Short mmCIF file of C-alpha atoms in Angstrom, two decimals:
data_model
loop_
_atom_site.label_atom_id
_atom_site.label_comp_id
_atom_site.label_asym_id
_atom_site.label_seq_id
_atom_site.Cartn_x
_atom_site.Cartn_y
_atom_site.Cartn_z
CA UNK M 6 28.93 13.28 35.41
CA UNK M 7 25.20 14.15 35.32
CA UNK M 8 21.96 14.91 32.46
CA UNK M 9 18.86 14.40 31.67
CA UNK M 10 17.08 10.91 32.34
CA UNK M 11 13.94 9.40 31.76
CA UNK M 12 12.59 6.39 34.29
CA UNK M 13 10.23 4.73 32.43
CA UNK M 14 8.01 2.54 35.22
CA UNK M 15 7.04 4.36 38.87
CA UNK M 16 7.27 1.13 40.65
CA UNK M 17 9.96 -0.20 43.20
CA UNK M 18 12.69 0.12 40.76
CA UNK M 19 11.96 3.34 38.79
CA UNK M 20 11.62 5.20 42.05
CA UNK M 21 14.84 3.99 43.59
CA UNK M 22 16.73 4.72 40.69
CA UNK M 23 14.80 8.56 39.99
CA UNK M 24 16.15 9.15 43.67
CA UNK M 25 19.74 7.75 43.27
CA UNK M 26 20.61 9.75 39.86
CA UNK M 27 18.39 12.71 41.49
CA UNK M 28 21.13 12.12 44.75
CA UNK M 29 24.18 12.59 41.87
CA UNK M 30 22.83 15.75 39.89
CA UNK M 31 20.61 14.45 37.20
CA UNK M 32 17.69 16.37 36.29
CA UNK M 33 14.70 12.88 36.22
CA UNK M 34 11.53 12.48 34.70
CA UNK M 35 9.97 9.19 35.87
CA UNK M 36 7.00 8.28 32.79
CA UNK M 37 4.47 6.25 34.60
CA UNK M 38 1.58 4.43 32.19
CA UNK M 39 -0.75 4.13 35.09
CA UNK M 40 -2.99 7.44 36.07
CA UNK M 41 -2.53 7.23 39.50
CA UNK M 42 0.34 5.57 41.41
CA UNK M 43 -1.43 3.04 43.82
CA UNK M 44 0.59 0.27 45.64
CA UNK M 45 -0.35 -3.06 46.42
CA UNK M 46 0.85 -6.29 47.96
CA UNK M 47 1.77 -7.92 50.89
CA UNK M 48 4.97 -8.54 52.57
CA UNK M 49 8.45 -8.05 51.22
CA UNK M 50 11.70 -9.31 52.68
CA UNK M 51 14.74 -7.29 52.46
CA UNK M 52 18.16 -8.55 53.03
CA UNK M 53 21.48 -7.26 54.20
CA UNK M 54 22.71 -6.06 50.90
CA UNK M 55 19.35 -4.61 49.37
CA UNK M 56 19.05 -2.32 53.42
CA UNK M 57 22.68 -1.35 51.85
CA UNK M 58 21.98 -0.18 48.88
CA UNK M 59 18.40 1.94 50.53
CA UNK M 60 21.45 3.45 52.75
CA UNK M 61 22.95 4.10 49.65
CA UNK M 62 19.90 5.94 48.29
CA UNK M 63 19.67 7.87 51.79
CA UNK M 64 16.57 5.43 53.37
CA UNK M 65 18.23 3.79 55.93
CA UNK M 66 17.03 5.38 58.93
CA UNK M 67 13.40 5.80 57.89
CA UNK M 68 13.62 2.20 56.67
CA UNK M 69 14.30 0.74 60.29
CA UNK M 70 11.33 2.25 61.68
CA UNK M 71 9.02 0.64 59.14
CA UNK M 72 10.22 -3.19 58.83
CA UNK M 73 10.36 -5.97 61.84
CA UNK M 74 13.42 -8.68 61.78
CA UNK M 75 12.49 -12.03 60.44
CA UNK M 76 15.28 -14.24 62.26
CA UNK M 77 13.38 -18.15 62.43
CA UNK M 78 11.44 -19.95 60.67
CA UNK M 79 11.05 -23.30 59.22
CA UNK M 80 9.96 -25.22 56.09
CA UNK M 81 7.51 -28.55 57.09
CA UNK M 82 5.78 -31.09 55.41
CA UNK M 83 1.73 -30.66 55.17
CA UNK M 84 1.33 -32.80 58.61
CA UNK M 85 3.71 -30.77 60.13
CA UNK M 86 6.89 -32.14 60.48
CA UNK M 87 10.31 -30.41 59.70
CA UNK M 88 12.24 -30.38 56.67
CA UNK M 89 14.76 -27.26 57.53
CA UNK M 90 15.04 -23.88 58.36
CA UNK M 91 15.01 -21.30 56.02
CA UNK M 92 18.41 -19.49 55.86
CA UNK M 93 17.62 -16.80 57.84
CA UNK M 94 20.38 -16.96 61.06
CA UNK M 95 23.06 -17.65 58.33
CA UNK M 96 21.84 -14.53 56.15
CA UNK M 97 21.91 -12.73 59.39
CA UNK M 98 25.64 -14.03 60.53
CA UNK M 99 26.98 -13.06 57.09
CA UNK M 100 25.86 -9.46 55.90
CA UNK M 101 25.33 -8.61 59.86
CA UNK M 102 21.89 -7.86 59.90
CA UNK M 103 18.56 -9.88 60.15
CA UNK M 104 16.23 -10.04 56.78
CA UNK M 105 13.81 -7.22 57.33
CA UNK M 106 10.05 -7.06 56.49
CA UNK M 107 7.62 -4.65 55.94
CA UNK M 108 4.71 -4.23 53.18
CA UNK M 109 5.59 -3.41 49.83
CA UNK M 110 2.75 -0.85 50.30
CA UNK M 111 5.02 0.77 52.74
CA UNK M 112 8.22 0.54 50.91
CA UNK M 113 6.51 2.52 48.46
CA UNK M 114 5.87 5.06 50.70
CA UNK M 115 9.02 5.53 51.48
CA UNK M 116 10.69 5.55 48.20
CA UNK M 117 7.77 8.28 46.96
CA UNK M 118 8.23 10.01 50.30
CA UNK M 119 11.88 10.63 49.17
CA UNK M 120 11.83 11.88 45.67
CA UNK M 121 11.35 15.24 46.39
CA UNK M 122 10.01 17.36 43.53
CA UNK M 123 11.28 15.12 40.90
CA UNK M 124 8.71 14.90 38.30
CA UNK M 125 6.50 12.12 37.68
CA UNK M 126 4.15 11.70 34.87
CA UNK M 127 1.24 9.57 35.48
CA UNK M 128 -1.07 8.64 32.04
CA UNK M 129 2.03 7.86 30.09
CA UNK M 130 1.83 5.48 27.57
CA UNK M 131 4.99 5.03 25.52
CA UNK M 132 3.95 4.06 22.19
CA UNK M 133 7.45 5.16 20.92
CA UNK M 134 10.31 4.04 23.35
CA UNK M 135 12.73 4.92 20.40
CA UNK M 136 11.87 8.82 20.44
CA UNK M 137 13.35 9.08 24.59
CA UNK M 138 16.75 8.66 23.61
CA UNK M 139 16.54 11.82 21.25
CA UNK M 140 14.97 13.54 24.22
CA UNK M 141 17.43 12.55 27.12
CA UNK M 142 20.78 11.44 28.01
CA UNK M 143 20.05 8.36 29.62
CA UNK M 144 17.09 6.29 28.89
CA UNK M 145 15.77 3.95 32.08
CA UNK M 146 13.67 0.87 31.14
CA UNK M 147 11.99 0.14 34.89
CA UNK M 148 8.39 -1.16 33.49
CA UNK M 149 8.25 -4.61 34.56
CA UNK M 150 7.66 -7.65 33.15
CA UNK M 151 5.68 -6.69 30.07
CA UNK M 152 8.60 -3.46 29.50
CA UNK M 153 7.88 -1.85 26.40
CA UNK M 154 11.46 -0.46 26.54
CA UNK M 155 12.79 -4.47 26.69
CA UNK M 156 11.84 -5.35 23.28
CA UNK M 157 12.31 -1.90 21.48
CA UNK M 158 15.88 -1.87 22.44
CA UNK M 159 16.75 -5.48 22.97
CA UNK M 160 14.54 -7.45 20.67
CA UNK M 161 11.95 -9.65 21.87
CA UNK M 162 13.99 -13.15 22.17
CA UNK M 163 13.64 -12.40 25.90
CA UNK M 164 10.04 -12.47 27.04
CA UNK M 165 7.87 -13.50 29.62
CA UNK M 166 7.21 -16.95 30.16
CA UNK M 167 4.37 -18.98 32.17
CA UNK M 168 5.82 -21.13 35.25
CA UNK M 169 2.81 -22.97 35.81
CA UNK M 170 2.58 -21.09 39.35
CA UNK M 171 -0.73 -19.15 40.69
CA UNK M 172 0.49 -16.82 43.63
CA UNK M 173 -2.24 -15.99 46.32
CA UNK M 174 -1.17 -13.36 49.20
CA UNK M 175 -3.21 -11.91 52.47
CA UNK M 176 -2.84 -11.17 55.65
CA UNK M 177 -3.26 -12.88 58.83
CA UNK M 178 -5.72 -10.99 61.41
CA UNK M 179 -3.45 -12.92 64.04
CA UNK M 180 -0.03 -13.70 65.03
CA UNK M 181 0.55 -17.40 64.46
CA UNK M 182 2.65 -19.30 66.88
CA UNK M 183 5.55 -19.86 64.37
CA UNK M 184 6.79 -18.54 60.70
CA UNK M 185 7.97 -20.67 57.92
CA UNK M 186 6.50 -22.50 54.55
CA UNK M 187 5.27 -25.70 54.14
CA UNK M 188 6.38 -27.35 51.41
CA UNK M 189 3.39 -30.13 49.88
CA UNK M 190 3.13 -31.55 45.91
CA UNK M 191 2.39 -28.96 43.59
CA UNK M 192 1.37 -26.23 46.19
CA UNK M 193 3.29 -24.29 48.94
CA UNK M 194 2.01 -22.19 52.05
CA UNK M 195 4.15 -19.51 54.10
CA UNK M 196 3.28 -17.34 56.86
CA UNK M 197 5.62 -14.77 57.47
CA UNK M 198 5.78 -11.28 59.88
CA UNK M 199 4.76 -8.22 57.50
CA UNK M 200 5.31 -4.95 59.40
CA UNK M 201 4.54 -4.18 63.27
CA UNK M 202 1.51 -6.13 64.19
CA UNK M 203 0.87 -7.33 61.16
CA UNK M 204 1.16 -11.13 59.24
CA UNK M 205 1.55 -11.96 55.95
CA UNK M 206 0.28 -14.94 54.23
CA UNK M 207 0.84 -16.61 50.73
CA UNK M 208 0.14 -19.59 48.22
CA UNK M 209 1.94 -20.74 45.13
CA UNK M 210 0.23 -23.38 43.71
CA UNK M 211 0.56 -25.37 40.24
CA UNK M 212 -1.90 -24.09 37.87
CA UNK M 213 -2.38 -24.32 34.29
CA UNK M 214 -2.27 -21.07 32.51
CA UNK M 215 -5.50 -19.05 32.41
CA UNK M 216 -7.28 -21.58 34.50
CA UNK M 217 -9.31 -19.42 37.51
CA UNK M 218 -9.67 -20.51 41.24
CA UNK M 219 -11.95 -19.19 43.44
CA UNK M 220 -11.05 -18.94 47.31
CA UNK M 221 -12.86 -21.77 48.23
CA UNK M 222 -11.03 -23.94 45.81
CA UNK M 223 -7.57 -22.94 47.42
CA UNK M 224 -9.10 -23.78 50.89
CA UNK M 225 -9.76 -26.96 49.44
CA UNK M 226 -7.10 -27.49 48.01
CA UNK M 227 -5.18 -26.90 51.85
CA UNK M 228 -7.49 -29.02 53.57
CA UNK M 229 -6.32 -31.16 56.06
CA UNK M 230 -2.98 -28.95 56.23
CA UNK M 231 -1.79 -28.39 59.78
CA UNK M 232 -2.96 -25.74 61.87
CA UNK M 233 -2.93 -22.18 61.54
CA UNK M 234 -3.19 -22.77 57.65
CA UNK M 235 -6.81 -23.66 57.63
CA UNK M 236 -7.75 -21.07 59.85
CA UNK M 237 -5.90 -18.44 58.05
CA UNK M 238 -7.64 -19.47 55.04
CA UNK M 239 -11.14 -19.74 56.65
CA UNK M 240 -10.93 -16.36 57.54
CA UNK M 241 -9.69 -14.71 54.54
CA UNK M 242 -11.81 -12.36 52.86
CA UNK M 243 -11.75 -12.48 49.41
CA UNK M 244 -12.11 -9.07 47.84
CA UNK M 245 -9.03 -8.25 50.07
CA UNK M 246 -6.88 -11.71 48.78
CA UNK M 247 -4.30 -11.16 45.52
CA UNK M 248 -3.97 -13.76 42.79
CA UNK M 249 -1.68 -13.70 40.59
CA UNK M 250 -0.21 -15.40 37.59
CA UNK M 251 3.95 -15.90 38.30
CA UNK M 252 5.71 -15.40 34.93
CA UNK M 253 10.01 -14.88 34.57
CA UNK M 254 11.81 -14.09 31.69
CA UNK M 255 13.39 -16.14 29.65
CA UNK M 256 16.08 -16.57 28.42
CA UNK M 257 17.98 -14.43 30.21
CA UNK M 258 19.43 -11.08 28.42
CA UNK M 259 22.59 -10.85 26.84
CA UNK M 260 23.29 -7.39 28.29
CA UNK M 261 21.11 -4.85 30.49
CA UNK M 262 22.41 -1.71 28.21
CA UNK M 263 21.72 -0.81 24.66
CA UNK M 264 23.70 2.65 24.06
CA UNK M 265 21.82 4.92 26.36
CA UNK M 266 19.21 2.38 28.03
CA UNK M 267 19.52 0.73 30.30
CA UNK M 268 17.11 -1.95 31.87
CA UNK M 269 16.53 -2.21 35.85
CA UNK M 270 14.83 -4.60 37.87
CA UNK M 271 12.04 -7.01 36.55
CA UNK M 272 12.41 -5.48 33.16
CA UNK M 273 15.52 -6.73 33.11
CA UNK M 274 15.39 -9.78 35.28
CA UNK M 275 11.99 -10.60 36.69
CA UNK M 276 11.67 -13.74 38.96
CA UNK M 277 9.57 -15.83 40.52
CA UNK M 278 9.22 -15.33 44.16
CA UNK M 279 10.36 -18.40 45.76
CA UNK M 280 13.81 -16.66 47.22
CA UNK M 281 11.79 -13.64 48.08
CA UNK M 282 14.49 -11.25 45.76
CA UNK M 283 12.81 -9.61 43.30
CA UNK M 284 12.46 -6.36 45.48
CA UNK M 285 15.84 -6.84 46.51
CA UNK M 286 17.44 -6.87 43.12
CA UNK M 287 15.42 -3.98 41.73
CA UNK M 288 17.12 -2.19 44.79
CA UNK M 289 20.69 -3.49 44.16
CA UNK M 290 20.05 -2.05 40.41
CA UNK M 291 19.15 1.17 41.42
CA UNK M 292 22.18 1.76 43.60
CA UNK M 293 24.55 0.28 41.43
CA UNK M 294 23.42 2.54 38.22
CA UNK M 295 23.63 5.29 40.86
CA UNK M 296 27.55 4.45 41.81
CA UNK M 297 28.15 3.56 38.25
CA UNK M 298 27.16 7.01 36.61
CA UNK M 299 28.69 8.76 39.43
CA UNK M 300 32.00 7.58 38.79
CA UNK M 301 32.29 7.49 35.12
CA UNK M 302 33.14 10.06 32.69
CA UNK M 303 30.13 9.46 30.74
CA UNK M 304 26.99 7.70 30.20
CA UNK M 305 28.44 4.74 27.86
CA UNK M 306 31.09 3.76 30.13
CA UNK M 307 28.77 3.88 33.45
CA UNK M 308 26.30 1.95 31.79
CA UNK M 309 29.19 -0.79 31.19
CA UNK M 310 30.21 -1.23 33.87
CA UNK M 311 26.88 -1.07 35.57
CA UNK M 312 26.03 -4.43 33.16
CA UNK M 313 29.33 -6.06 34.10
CA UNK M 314 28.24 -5.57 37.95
CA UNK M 315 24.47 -6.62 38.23
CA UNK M 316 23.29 -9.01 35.01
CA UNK M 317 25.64 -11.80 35.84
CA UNK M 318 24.90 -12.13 39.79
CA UNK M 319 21.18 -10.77 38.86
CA UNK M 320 20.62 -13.84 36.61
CA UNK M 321 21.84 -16.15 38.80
CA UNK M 322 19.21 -15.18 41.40
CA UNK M 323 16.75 -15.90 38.66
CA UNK M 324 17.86 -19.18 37.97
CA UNK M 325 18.02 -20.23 41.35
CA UNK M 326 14.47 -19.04 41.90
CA UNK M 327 13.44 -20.79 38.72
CA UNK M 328 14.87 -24.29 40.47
CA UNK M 329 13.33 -23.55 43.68
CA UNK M 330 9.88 -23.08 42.02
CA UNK M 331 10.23 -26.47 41.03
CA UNK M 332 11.50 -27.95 44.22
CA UNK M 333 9.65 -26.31 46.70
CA UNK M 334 6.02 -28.37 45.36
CA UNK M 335 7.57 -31.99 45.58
CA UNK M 336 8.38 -34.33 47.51
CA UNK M 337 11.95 -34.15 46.78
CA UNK M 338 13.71 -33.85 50.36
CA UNK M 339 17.30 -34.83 49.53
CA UNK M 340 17.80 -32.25 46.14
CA UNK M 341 15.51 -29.89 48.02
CA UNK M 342 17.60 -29.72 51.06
CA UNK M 343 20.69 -29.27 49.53
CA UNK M 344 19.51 -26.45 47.64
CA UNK M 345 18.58 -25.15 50.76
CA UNK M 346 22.09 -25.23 51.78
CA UNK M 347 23.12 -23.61 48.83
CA UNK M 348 21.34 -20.39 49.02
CA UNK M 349 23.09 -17.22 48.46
CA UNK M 350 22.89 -15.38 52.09
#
């Protein structure tokens, strides 16, 4: 079964979605609000099952030749001592692959270096989500957080809601001697491999809402950490630092479909990034739409059994996230630990 579809949002989401229905014979228009499509951010990590579903989409190959394995690393207290290691050997043992990194910059790349002459419309503002389904078969609500497809098809009970963490990201002009977060009250630090030669860097810290921080107030605030942390933040430059505010939604959705719309990746489920999925799910969405259309005999019943397979597990990453926001900046060792052991490889 194939038609017309509109992907509303060009970022990692929309695009892996325009090139999986593209892959099953859909004519796709991806609508992009921004005038120009220009990626940013630091490191992303992509597990077993989100390298399967890139496969899925065709990027397998190109994808090993941009990403480095991420195999050890360890979560410590500010003075340096050892709480755990993350996950990563276990995540590796199970799906049969190490976690891969690379920028998102570059995962960009690939994912616009793949959609072929599949139209996308930059300078599109929506004003009236309503009007797509008249226009195509399928509607595709990949805009983000702030989705203006979300609320015109699913109300606006869901929304985006503060959770008290700043995120700061950069990278590292050296290769530090290990990997791994350190875990401190109300503020967290990870170092983590980006792509070849490169390090990634970031901060979640407790903020209140609307409250700005200059670079040398986050260097204070890390003072005294142990070593590289100062250094990486001594030499940080910041016009080249993000910042941002970390919002999720809440509560969750009661379904990711509304006749012909359907809802992918943070529109549907954003996160915060404490288990480093939000990428990931966006990517498991895309391919299961793809499958889901591909097998059904039309666009109601795909889109049914596309909500049945992602929102449930999709939500649960959230929450888990959500709970690991709020471990990861206390001093909690024994909840903290077990939750550790509890992550989803």
């Amino acid at each position: 079964m194939n038609g017309t579809a509109a992907v509303v949002g060009a970022g990692i989401g929309g695009l892996a979605t325009a090139i999986g229905l593209r892959s099953i014979g859909w004519e796709v228009t991806v609508l992009e609000r921004r005038p120009q499509i220009r990626p940013e951010g630091t490191a992303l990590g992509l597990r077993p099952d989100a390298q399967a579903a890139l496969a899925r989409l065709g990027l397998g190959e190109e994808l090993r030749h941009r990403t480095v394995p991420y195999r050890k690393a360890r979560i410590r207290t500010p003075d340096g001592r050892r709480i755990a290691d993350l996950p990563l050997e276990r995540i590796e043992r199970k799906g049969g692959t190490p976690v891969l990194m690379l920028s998102r910059i570059s995962l960009m790349g690939l994912l616009l270096g793949a959609m072929g002459d599949t139209a996308i419309v930059t300078g599109t503002d929506i004003t009236d989500p309503e009007s797509l389904c008249k226009d195509y078969d399928l509607v595709v609500g990949a805009d983000g957080l702030r989705s203006v497809v979300r609320p015109a098809y699913f109300g606006t009970a869901t929304r985006p809601r503060y959770t008290g963490i700043v995120a700061w990201r950069g990278v590292a002009g050296f290769e530090p001697p290990e990997h791994g977060e350190t875990w401190g009250p109300g503020q967290v630090f990870g170092i983590t491999p980006q792509e070849p030669g490169s390090t990634n860097w970031y901060a979640a810290v407790s903020t209140p809402e609307g409250h700005r921080e200059t670079l040398d107030d986050l260097r204070a605030r890390y003072a005294g950490w142990h070593d590289p942390i100062p250094r990486i933040l001594a030499e940080a430059d910041e016009d080249a630092v993000l910042r941002h505010e970390i919002y999720d939604l809440s509560p969750h959705l009661e379904s990711f479909v509304a006749g012909n719309v359907a809802l992918v990746g943070d529109a549907a489920h954003a996160m915060t990034p404490s288990l480093g999925q939000g990428a990931c799910q966006a990517l498991l969405d895309a391919a299961a739409l793809t499958d889901c259309l591909q097998t059904a005999g039309d666009v109601g019943s795909g889109l049914h059994v596309y909500d049945l397979r992602r929102r449930k597990p999709a939500q649960r990453i959230v929450t888990m996230s959500r709970r690991m926001t709020g471990l990861a900046g206390h001093h909690l060792a024994g909840p903290r630990n077990l939750l550790m052991r509890l992550l989803p490889a």
